[in-house]
């Protein structure tokens, strides 16, 4: 079963969940507001996608924390482990080991056809 990591108020997460419901793709939802992502899980994700994809520099949390886009990956890693809302959402763990980050209907349609 696939796992969708996100927050219930995020527009992209809502679109992904609506897609899975419409296509009848079974999934489990993991709320990033109540589930701490471990260093091991972050490392697993980073083996599938680069930090530039996983770390969200466009979100409200990034702006309210006043963070710099000039941070290196080690600094970003530290922030992700402290502040879950800096993950780009949704993060979808697929059964085949693939990791999708963000919502792109074309990518989802191909992946879950």
Coordinates of C-alpha atoms in Angstrom, one line a residue, residues 25-73:
X25 CA -5.9 3.6 -5.2
X26 CA -5.6 2.4 -1.6
X27 CA -3.3 4.5 0.6
X28 CA -2.5 5.3 4.1
X29 CA -2.2 8.9 5.3
X30 CA 0.6 10.1 7.6
X31 CA 0.1 13.5 9.1
X32 CA 3.3 15.5 9.3
X33 CA 1.9 17.6 12.1
X34 CA 1.7 14.6 14.5
X35 CA 4.3 12.2 13.1
X36 CA 8.0 12.9 13.5
X37 CA 10.1 11.9 10.5
X38 CA 13.2 10.1 11.7
X39 CA 16.7 10.7 10.4
X40 CA 16.7 7.2 8.9
X41 CA 13.4 7.9 7.0
X42 CA 14.8 11.3 5.8
X43 CA 17.9 9.5 4.5
X44 CA 15.8 6.9 2.8
X45 CA 13.9 9.7 1.0
X46 CA 17.1 11.5 0.1
X47 CA 18.3 8.3 -1.6
X48 CA 15.3 8.6 -4.0
X49 CA 15.0 12.4 -4.4
X50 CA 17.5 15.3 -4.0
X51 CA 17.2 17.8 -1.2
X52 CA 16.2 20.4 -3.7
X53 CA 13.0 18.5 -4.4
X54 CA 12.2 17.5 -0.8
X55 CA 12.9 20.8 0.9
X56 CA 10.1 23.4 0.4
X57 CA 11.4 27.0 0.0
X58 CA 8.1 28.3 -1.3
X59 CA 5.9 27.5 1.7
X60 CA 4.6 29.6 4.5
X61 CA 6.8 27.9 7.2
X62 CA 10.0 28.7 5.2
X63 CA 9.0 32.3 5.0
X64 CA 7.8 32.7 8.6
X65 CA 11.1 31.2 9.9
X66 CA 13.0 33.7 7.7
X67 CA 15.3 31.0 6.3
X68 CA 17.7 31.6 3.5
X69 CA 17.6 29.8 0.1
X70 CA 21.5 29.9 0.3
X71 CA 21.5 27.1 3.0
X72 CA 23.5 24.1 2.3
X73 CA 22.1 20.5 2.4

